[in-house]
Tab-separated table of C-alpha atoms in Angstrom:
chain	number	residue	atom	x	y	z
P	13	MET	CA	4.165	-0.460	-7.695
P	14	THR	CA	6.031	0.828	-10.619
P	15	VAL	CA	6.596	4.047	-12.423
P	16	THR	CA	6.875	4.866	-16.047
P	17	VAL	CA	10.413	5.398	-17.249
P	18	PRO	CA	11.234	9.121	-16.924
P	19	SER	CA	11.634	10.832	-20.233
P	20	ALA	CA	15.233	11.768	-19.479
P	21	ILE	CA	16.188	8.054	-19.709
P	22	SER	CA	13.715	6.888	-22.308
P	23	THR	CA	14.540	5.544	-25.725
P	24	GLU	CA	12.823	4.874	-29.023
P	25	HIS	CA	11.508	1.414	-29.899
P	26	LEU	CA	14.388	-1.008	-30.031
P	27	PRO	CA	14.931	-4.265	-31.981
P	28	HIS	CA	13.840	-7.555	-30.485
P	29	ARG	CA	17.376	-8.395	-29.442
P	30	ARG	CA	17.280	-5.481	-27.023
P	31	ASN	CA	14.324	-6.605	-25.068
P	32	PHE	CA	16.331	-6.844	-21.831
P	33	GLU	CA	17.476	-3.194	-21.949
P	34	HIS	CA	14.526	-1.955	-19.934
P	35	ILE	CA	13.982	-4.825	-17.472
P	36	THR	CA	14.205	-2.522	-14.482
P	37	PRO	CA	13.557	-3.362	-10.791
P	38	ASN	CA	9.982	-2.124	-10.974
P	39	TRP	CA	9.150	-5.277	-12.950
P	40	PHE	CA	9.420	-7.238	-9.716
P	41	ALA	CA	6.186	-5.466	-8.667
P	42	ALA	CA	4.454	-7.962	-10.917
P	43	VAL	CA	5.791	-10.784	-8.753
P	44	MET	CA	4.727	-8.987	-5.616
P	45	GLY	CA	1.250	-8.292	-6.902
P	46	THR	CA	0.818	-11.843	-8.067
P	47	GLY	CA	2.279	-13.467	-4.924
P	48	ILE	CA	0.079	-11.498	-2.595
P	49	VAL	CA	-3.026	-12.789	-4.351
P	50	ALA	CA	-1.894	-16.295	-3.440
P	51	THR	CA	-0.802	-15.655	0.132
P	52	ALA	CA	-3.857	-13.492	0.938
P	53	ALA	CA	-6.080	-16.311	-0.288
P	54	ALA	CA	-4.251	-18.847	1.939
P	55	THR	CA	-4.999	-16.768	5.060
P	56	LEU	CA	-8.599	-15.751	4.376
P	57	PRO	CA	-11.083	-16.630	7.129
P	58	VAL	CA	-13.226	-18.499	4.522
P	59	GLN	CA	-11.552	-21.527	2.978
P	60	PHE	CA	-12.724	-24.017	0.343
P	61	LEU	CA	-11.151	-26.372	-2.144
P	62	ALA	CA	-11.544	-24.144	-5.235
P	63	LEU	CA	-9.966	-21.223	-3.437
P	64	HIS	CA	-7.023	-23.347	-2.317
P	65	ILE	CA	-6.446	-24.635	-5.867
P	66	PHE	CA	-6.602	-21.066	-7.173
P	67	ALA	CA	-4.148	-19.902	-4.528
P	68	VAL	CA	-1.600	-22.705	-5.283
P	69	THR	CA	-1.930	-22.047	-9.081
P	70	VAL	CA	-1.377	-18.271	-8.603
P	71	TRP	CA	1.650	-18.935	-6.300
P	72	VAL	CA	3.245	-21.121	-8.959
P	73	CYS	CA	2.722	-18.325	-11.456
P	74	ALA	CA	4.375	-15.878	-9.050
P	75	ALA	CA	7.308	-18.210	-8.496
P	76	ALA	CA	7.747	-18.642	-12.245
P	77	ALA	CA	7.528	-14.883	-12.742
P	78	LEU	CA	10.215	-14.440	-10.128
P	79	VAL	CA	12.552	-16.788	-11.983
P	80	VAL	CA	11.820	-15.271	-15.419
P	81	ILE	CA	12.046	-11.613	-14.325
P	82	GLY	CA	15.019	-12.343	-12.148
P	83	GLY	CA	16.859	-13.853	-15.066
P	84	ALA	CA	15.850	-11.029	-17.353
P	85	PHE	CA	17.005	-8.557	-14.824
P	86	ALA	CA	20.399	-10.280	-14.633
P	87	LEU	CA	20.643	-10.122	-18.379
P	88	HIS	CA	19.723	-6.469	-18.220
P	89	TRP	CA	22.787	-5.838	-16.031
P	90	ILE	CA	25.033	-8.131	-18.035
P	91	GLY	CA	24.046	-7.023	-21.498
P	92	HIS	CA	23.172	-3.376	-20.920
P	93	ARG	CA	25.338	-2.379	-18.061
P	94	ASP	CA	25.490	1.295	-18.967
P	95	ARG	CA	21.767	1.513	-19.152
P	96	ALA	CA	21.385	-0.423	-15.918
P	97	VAL	CA	23.813	2.015	-14.116
P	98	GLU	CA	21.849	4.957	-15.612
P	99	TYR	CA	18.599	3.604	-14.148
P	100	ALA	CA	20.198	2.807	-10.791
P	101	ARG	CA	21.378	6.449	-10.574
P	102	HIS	CA	18.037	7.883	-11.402
P	103	PRO	CA	16.431	9.374	-8.235
P	104	VAL	CA	13.013	7.736	-8.975
P	105	MET	CA	13.977	4.407	-10.492
P	106	VAL	CA	16.475	3.652	-7.709
P	107	GLN	CA	13.563	3.609	-5.227
P	108	PHE	CA	12.303	0.431	-6.857
P	109	TYR	CA	15.298	-1.602	-5.825
P	110	GLY	CA	13.068	-2.281	-2.850
P	111	ALA	CA	10.819	-4.396	-5.114
P	112	PRO	CA	13.154	-7.443	-5.639
P	113	PRO	CA	13.484	-8.119	-1.865
P	114	MET	CA	9.704	-7.970	-1.413
P	115	ALA	CA	9.176	-10.273	-4.419
P	116	LEU	CA	11.507	-12.806	-2.805
P	117	LEU	CA	9.734	-12.512	0.550
P	118	THR	CA	6.233	-12.752	-1.010
P	119	VAL	CA	7.056	-15.887	-2.992
P	120	GLY	CA	8.776	-17.268	0.121
P	121	ALA	CA	5.645	-16.753	2.210
P	122	GLY	CA	3.728	-18.506	-0.492
P	123	ALA	CA	6.017	-21.397	-0.301
P	124	GLY	CA	5.432	-21.710	3.421
P	125	LEU	CA	1.650	-21.431	3.148
P	126	LEU	CA	0.990	-23.265	-0.192
P	127	GLY	CA	4.184	-24.840	-1.426
P	128	ALA	CA	3.680	-28.160	0.341
P	129	ASP	CA	1.168	-29.118	-2.263
P	130	VAL	CA	3.759	-28.780	-4.971
P	131	LEU	CA	7.088	-29.431	-3.301
P	132	GLY	CA	6.283	-31.377	-0.141
P	133	PRO	CA	6.474	-29.994	3.385
P	134	THR	CA	10.233	-30.222	3.848
P	135	ALA	CA	11.295	-28.659	0.522
P	136	SER	CA	8.651	-25.898	0.808
P	137	THR	CA	9.808	-24.922	4.253
P	138	ALA	CA	13.433	-24.892	3.154
P	139	LEU	CA	12.595	-22.661	0.152
P	140	PHE	CA	10.599	-20.376	2.490
P	141	ALA	CA	13.553	-20.036	4.804
P	142	LEU	CA	16.018	-19.511	1.913
P	143	LEU	CA	13.917	-16.811	0.313
P	144	TRP	CA	13.188	-15.133	3.596
P	145	ILE	CA	16.807	-14.903	4.564
P	146	THR	CA	17.859	-13.708	1.109
P	147	GLY	CA	14.911	-11.189	0.876
P	148	THR	CA	15.475	-9.878	4.416
P	149	LEU	CA	19.190	-9.217	3.862
P	150	ALA	CA	18.580	-7.560	0.500
P	151	GLY	CA	15.670	-5.519	2.046
P	152	LEU	CA	17.851	-4.338	4.959
P	153	PHE	CA	20.483	-3.341	2.409
P	154	THR	CA	18.033	-1.249	0.386
P	155	SER	CA	16.592	0.435	3.460
P	156	VAL	CA	20.095	1.907	4.136
P	157	ALA	CA	21.690	2.077	0.699
P	158	VAL	CA	18.956	3.907	-1.162
P	159	PRO	CA	18.450	6.660	1.432
P	160	TYR	CA	22.208	7.006	1.694
P	161	ARG	CA	22.517	7.486	-2.023
P	162	MET	CA	19.715	9.996	-2.001
P	163	ILE	CA	21.448	11.958	0.750
P	164	THR	CA	24.903	11.889	-0.673
P	165	THR	CA	24.717	11.769	-4.494
P	166	SER	CA	21.302	12.865	-5.763
P	167	ASP	CA	20.666	16.297	-7.270
P	168	HIS	CA	18.567	17.955	-4.504
P	169	ARG	CA	17.210	20.747	-6.737
P	170	ASP	CA	13.471	20.589	-7.074
P	171	VAL	CA	13.340	17.207	-5.279
P	172	ALA	CA	9.754	16.398	-4.172
P	173	ALA	CA	8.632	13.467	-1.935
P	174	LEU	CA	6.964	10.723	-4.048
P	175	PRO	CA	5.098	7.618	-2.924
P	176	ALA	CA	7.916	5.625	-4.550
P	177	TRP	CA	10.111	6.769	-1.628
P	178	LEU	CA	8.373	4.158	0.490
P	179	MET	CA	9.617	1.248	-1.706
P	180	PRO	CA	13.131	0.849	-0.174
P	181	VAL	CA	11.962	1.073	3.491
P	182	VAL	CA	8.910	-1.232	3.321
P	183	PRO	CA	10.896	-4.561	2.775
P	184	PRO	CA	11.845	-4.911	6.524
P	185	MET	CA	8.119	-4.751	7.395
P	186	VAL	CA	7.442	-7.524	4.882
P	187	SER	CA	10.234	-9.476	6.603
P	188	ALA	CA	8.553	-8.937	9.930
P	189	SER	CA	5.173	-10.192	8.814
P	190	THR	CA	6.436	-13.169	6.880
P	191	GLY	CA	8.954	-13.931	9.646
P	192	ALA	CA	5.976	-14.588	11.904
P	193	LEU	CA	4.997	-17.336	9.531
P	194	LEU	CA	8.497	-18.791	9.766
P	195	LEU	CA	8.607	-18.673	13.539
P	196	PRO	CA	6.886	-22.015	14.232
P	197	HIS	CA	9.581	-23.748	12.053
P	198	VAL	CA	12.475	-22.418	14.161
P	199	PRO	CA	13.764	-24.435	17.127
P	200	GLU	CA	12.337	-23.447	20.533
P	201	GLY	CA	14.421	-21.427	22.879
P	202	GLN	CA	17.001	-18.812	21.962
P	203	TRP	CA	16.693	-19.250	18.208
P	204	ARG	CA	12.965	-18.609	18.241
P	205	LEU	CA	13.344	-15.688	20.633
P	206	ALA	CA	15.977	-14.174	18.366
P	207	LEU	CA	13.754	-14.360	15.323
P	208	LEU	CA	10.846	-12.802	17.183
P	209	CYS	CA	13.033	-9.937	18.451
P	210	ALA	CA	14.477	-9.423	14.971
P	211	CYS	CA	11.013	-9.208	13.499
P	212	TYR	CA	9.910	-6.597	16.015
P	213	ALA	CA	13.132	-4.645	15.383
P	214	MET	CA	12.456	-4.649	11.606
P	215	PHE	CA	8.841	-3.677	12.325
P	216	GLY	CA	10.084	-0.615	14.178
P	217	LEU	CA	12.721	0.211	11.534
P	218	SER	CA	10.178	0.219	8.668
P	219	LEU	CA	7.341	1.792	10.671
P	220	ILE	CA	9.226	4.814	11.964
P	221	VAL	CA	11.087	5.643	8.763
P	222	GLY	CA	8.010	4.798	6.772
P	223	MET	CA	5.759	7.163	8.759
P	224	LEU	CA	8.306	9.944	8.432
P	225	THR	CA	8.346	9.360	4.720
P	226	MET	CA	4.598	9.285	4.536
P	227	THR	CA	4.428	12.662	6.260
P	228	LEU	CA	6.616	14.135	3.481
P	229	ILE	CA	4.492	12.377	0.805
P	230	TYR	CA	1.244	13.674	2.285
P	231	GLY	CA	2.683	17.187	2.516
P	232	ARG	CA	3.897	16.985	-1.059
P	233	LEU	CA	0.393	15.940	-2.310
P	234	LEU	CA	-1.200	18.833	-0.450
P	235	HIS	CA	1.237	21.472	-1.566
P	236	GLY	CA	2.364	20.088	-4.960
P	237	GLY	CA	-0.680	18.193	-6.173
P	238	LEU	CA	-1.001	14.793	-7.737
P	239	PRO	CA	1.995	13.252	-9.547
P	240	PRO	CA	1.801	12.970	-13.380
P	241	VAL	CA	-1.358	11.221	-14.449
P	242	ASP	CA	0.370	7.953	-15.422
P	243	ALA	CA	2.096	7.854	-12.074
P	244	ALA	CA	-1.138	8.466	-10.115
P	245	PRO	CA	-1.554	4.767	-9.144
P	246	THR	CA	1.659	4.988	-7.058
P	247	VAL	CA	-0.412	6.765	-4.397
P	248	TRP	CA	-1.641	3.250	-3.467
P	249	ILE	CA	1.896	2.397	-2.303
P	250	THR	CA	1.165	4.228	0.979
P	251	LEU	CA	-1.378	1.495	1.833
P	252	GLY	CA	1.442	-1.145	1.583
P	253	LEU	CA	3.085	0.068	4.781
P	254	ILE	CA	-0.255	0.397	6.615
P	255	GLY	CA	-1.555	-3.022	5.701
P	256	GLN	CA	1.709	-4.810	6.118
P	257	SER	CA	2.302	-3.266	9.547
P	258	ILE	CA	-1.127	-4.303	10.811
P	259	THR	CA	-0.430	-7.845	9.504
P	260	ALA	CA	2.942	-7.878	11.233
P	261	ALA	CA	1.752	-6.558	14.544
P	262	ASN	CA	-1.049	-9.112	14.866
P	263	LEU	CA	0.830	-12.130	13.530
P	264	LEU	CA	3.803	-11.429	15.816
P	265	GLY	CA	1.489	-10.769	18.699
P	266	THR	CA	-0.252	-14.068	18.233
P	267	ASP	CA	3.032	-16.000	17.847
P	268	ALA	CA	4.545	-14.388	20.880
P	269	SER	CA	2.802	-17.007	22.961
P	270	MET	CA	5.130	-19.647	21.478
P	271	VAL	CA	8.107	-17.760	22.859
P	272	PHE	CA	6.968	-16.310	26.089
P	273	THR	CA	5.521	-18.964	28.394
P	274	GLY	CA	5.296	-19.572	32.106
P	275	SER	CA	6.393	-16.555	34.112
P	276	GLN	CA	6.891	-14.616	30.937
P	277	ALA	CA	3.353	-15.332	29.566
P	278	SER	CA	2.251	-11.771	30.428
P	279	ILE	CA	4.727	-10.447	27.759
P	280	ALA	CA	2.853	-12.515	25.202
P	281	VAL	CA	-0.420	-11.135	26.332
P	282	GLY	CA	0.930	-7.601	26.129
P	283	LEU	CA	2.221	-8.066	22.599
P	284	HIS	CA	-1.079	-9.593	21.584
P	285	VAL	CA	-2.950	-6.564	23.009
P	286	PHE	CA	-0.568	-4.257	21.301
P	287	GLY	CA	-1.264	-5.879	17.980
P	288	ILE	CA	-4.994	-5.455	18.331
P	289	GLY	CA	-4.737	-1.779	19.472
P	290	TYR	CA	-2.244	-0.919	16.761
P	291	GLY	CA	-4.385	-2.653	14.123
P	292	LEU	CA	-7.538	-0.708	15.099
P	293	ILE	CA	-5.764	2.638	15.166
P	294	MET	CA	-3.750	2.132	11.956
P	295	GLY	CA	-6.851	0.652	10.371
P	296	GLY	CA	-8.605	4.034	10.801
P	297	PHE	CA	-5.716	5.707	9.060
P	298	GLY	CA	-5.739	3.078	6.377
P	299	ALA	CA	-9.420	3.733	5.670
P	300	LEU	CA	-8.613	7.401	5.123
P	301	MET	CA	-5.702	6.618	2.783
P	302	PHE	CA	-7.772	4.038	0.946
P	303	ALA	CA	-10.577	6.543	0.288
P	304	LEU	CA	-8.087	9.202	-0.788
P	305	ALA	CA	-6.207	6.875	-3.071
P	306	ALA	CA	-9.460	5.707	-4.670
P	307	ALA	CA	-10.640	9.306	-5.171
P	308	LEU	CA	-7.307	10.347	-6.742
P	309	THR	CA	-7.417	7.332	-9.016
P	310	VAL	CA	-10.832	8.343	-10.263
P	311	TYR	CA	-9.589	11.878	-10.717
P	312	ALA	CA	-6.662	10.641	-12.834
P	313	ALA	CA	-8.825	8.217	-14.787
P	314	ARG	CA	-11.017	11.137	-15.891
P	315	ARG	CA	-7.923	12.762	-17.227
P	316	ASN	CA	-7.077	9.870	-19.563
P	317	MET	CA	-4.810	7.813	-17.301
P	318	GLY	CA	-3.350	5.226	-19.674
P	319	PHE	CA	-2.163	1.751	-18.840
P	320	SER	CA	1.401	1.426	-17.634
P	321	LEU	CA	3.427	-0.749	-15.161
P	322	THR	CA	2.329	1.768	-12.457
P	323	TRP	CA	-0.969	-0.155	-12.352
P	324	TRP	CA	0.743	-2.882	-10.325
P	325	SER	CA	0.556	-0.382	-7.493
P	326	PHE	CA	-3.145	-1.381	-7.195
P	327	THR	CA	-2.310	-5.041	-6.234
P	328	PHE	CA	0.325	-5.513	-3.546
P	329	PRO	CA	-0.773	-2.624	-1.243
P	330	LEU	CA	-4.409	-3.816	-1.510
P	331	GLY	CA	-3.222	-7.350	-0.766
P	332	THR	CA	-1.556	-6.199	2.432
P	333	CYS	CA	-4.906	-4.714	3.483
P	334	VAL	CA	-6.464	-8.114	3.041
P	335	THR	CA	-3.828	-9.852	5.131
P	336	GLY	CA	-4.011	-7.065	7.724
P	337	ALA	CA	-7.787	-7.348	8.012
P	338	THR	CA	-7.496	-11.143	8.272
P	339	ALA	CA	-4.862	-10.984	10.979
P	340	LEU	CA	-6.761	-8.376	12.971
P	341	GLY	CA	-10.047	-10.211	12.546
P	342	ASN	CA	-8.419	-13.448	13.852
P	343	ALA	CA	-6.959	-11.552	16.867
P	344	LEU	CA	-10.284	-9.970	17.690
P	345	ASP	CA	-12.418	-12.884	16.610
P	346	PHE	CA	-14.641	-10.329	14.898
P	347	GLY	CA	-16.787	-11.388	12.006
P	348	ALA	CA	-17.138	-7.870	10.610
P	349	VAL	CA	-13.429	-7.530	10.091
P	350	HIS	CA	-13.339	-11.002	8.506
P	351	ALA	CA	-16.075	-9.898	6.122
P	352	LEU	CA	-14.057	-6.831	5.212
P	353	ALA	CA	-11.028	-9.072	4.408
P	354	VAL	CA	-13.174	-11.143	2.035
P	355	LEU	CA	-14.561	-8.029	0.357
P	356	LEU	CA	-11.151	-6.561	-0.102
P	357	TYR	CA	-9.916	-9.834	-1.525
P	358	VAL	CA	-12.578	-9.841	-4.196
P	359	VAL	CA	-11.507	-6.329	-5.179
P	360	LEU	CA	-7.838	-7.488	-5.165
P	361	VAL	CA	-8.503	-10.395	-7.531
P	362	ALA	CA	-10.407	-8.175	-9.937
P	363	ALA	CA	-7.556	-5.639	-9.948
P	364	TRP	CA	-4.906	-8.299	-10.353
P	365	PHE	CA	-6.710	-9.923	-13.227
P	366	ILE	CA	-7.032	-6.625	-15.097
P	367	VAL	CA	-3.450	-5.579	-14.493
P	368	ALA	CA	-1.946	-9.008	-15.228
P	369	THR	CA	-3.925	-9.347	-18.480
P	370	ARG	CA	-2.888	-5.908	-19.768
P	371	THR	CA	0.756	-6.546	-18.707
P	372	VAL	CA	0.934	-9.806	-20.649
P	373	ARG	CA	-0.707	-8.116	-23.615
P	374	GLY	CA	1.913	-5.306	-23.362
P	375	VAL	CA	4.764	-7.822	-23.229
P	376	LEU	CA	3.432	-9.740	-26.300
P	377	ARG	CA	3.121	-6.528	-28.214
P	378	GLY	CA	6.470	-5.179	-27.029
P	379	THR	CA	5.046	-1.968	-25.672
P	380	SER	CA	5.925	-2.848	-22.063
P	381	LEU	CA	9.438	-3.911	-23.050
P	382	HIS	CA	10.277	-0.800	-25.082
P	383	PRO	CA	8.965	2.271	-23.292
P	384	ASN	CA	8.566	5.423	-25.314
């Protein structure tokens, strides 16, 4: 989920010592895209040893990437502060400050699902909780700070809605879905109720603002056409909100039975039914956006769409469709939806392998570190 650096803030190739000058927040999309491959594998309806080993290995890679990119991003701000501020003030690049919180949340969810094999159950749960709290606070901050900056400081001339506008408002939805995984580890009673309520509140925050934003994006696509060819993959970002919200609605609906018991059991049933109904309705919308995004990608590819970091937009949104299909299939106990989740996962792994390979090649050659 990244964009190419706009020409207004691009530079010529720089010496090796300046490799950190262009480590912008959109690099965290690589962590998101890698982490979702691991977490989606851990939740698939079909499980076997080789898949589990693969998921753990990919999660370790995502965690390592988070550390490396996080360190490089810090050096970017320390060593190239003027450039970092310039990026942060850019109306497109600032949107991608939503990527670091989602990277933290994705790796944290992987720690909860897979980390016990590497760290042990206690340490993995502690890491999950730490990353979830940190990612949630950062995500709530971006969901307010970025729109505030757009409203108060951006140049509003010729401003058009872009898929990247979803980046700062999706993190609370990721917190809602991953918070459902954390719920069983929270003490029963008021603490567990508080977490469930907070997750539903973040679900609502992200869903309502996200759908308003998607309306603007859809209108922009119809009236203004496709973004520049190299930015065409960002259209897939719209699927991130759709898939993640289906995941959250069904995971929270299932876990509600741990909070509402006895005389309140009917509330849990209602939330469970809501998750299923929402998943089916939003799933139809997701199918439309999936087909449209695929068609627009083919359209851009025929017009010589070159590789760039925007290709990570193919991974995380598709991964949320996998987790959404899995969660909905579990709630319905419907084999066809489970089969869809497996099929989508195969496509996800293929996309991730291509994008990750080309990204590593770009880093080794320096083309990804020094944009033209």
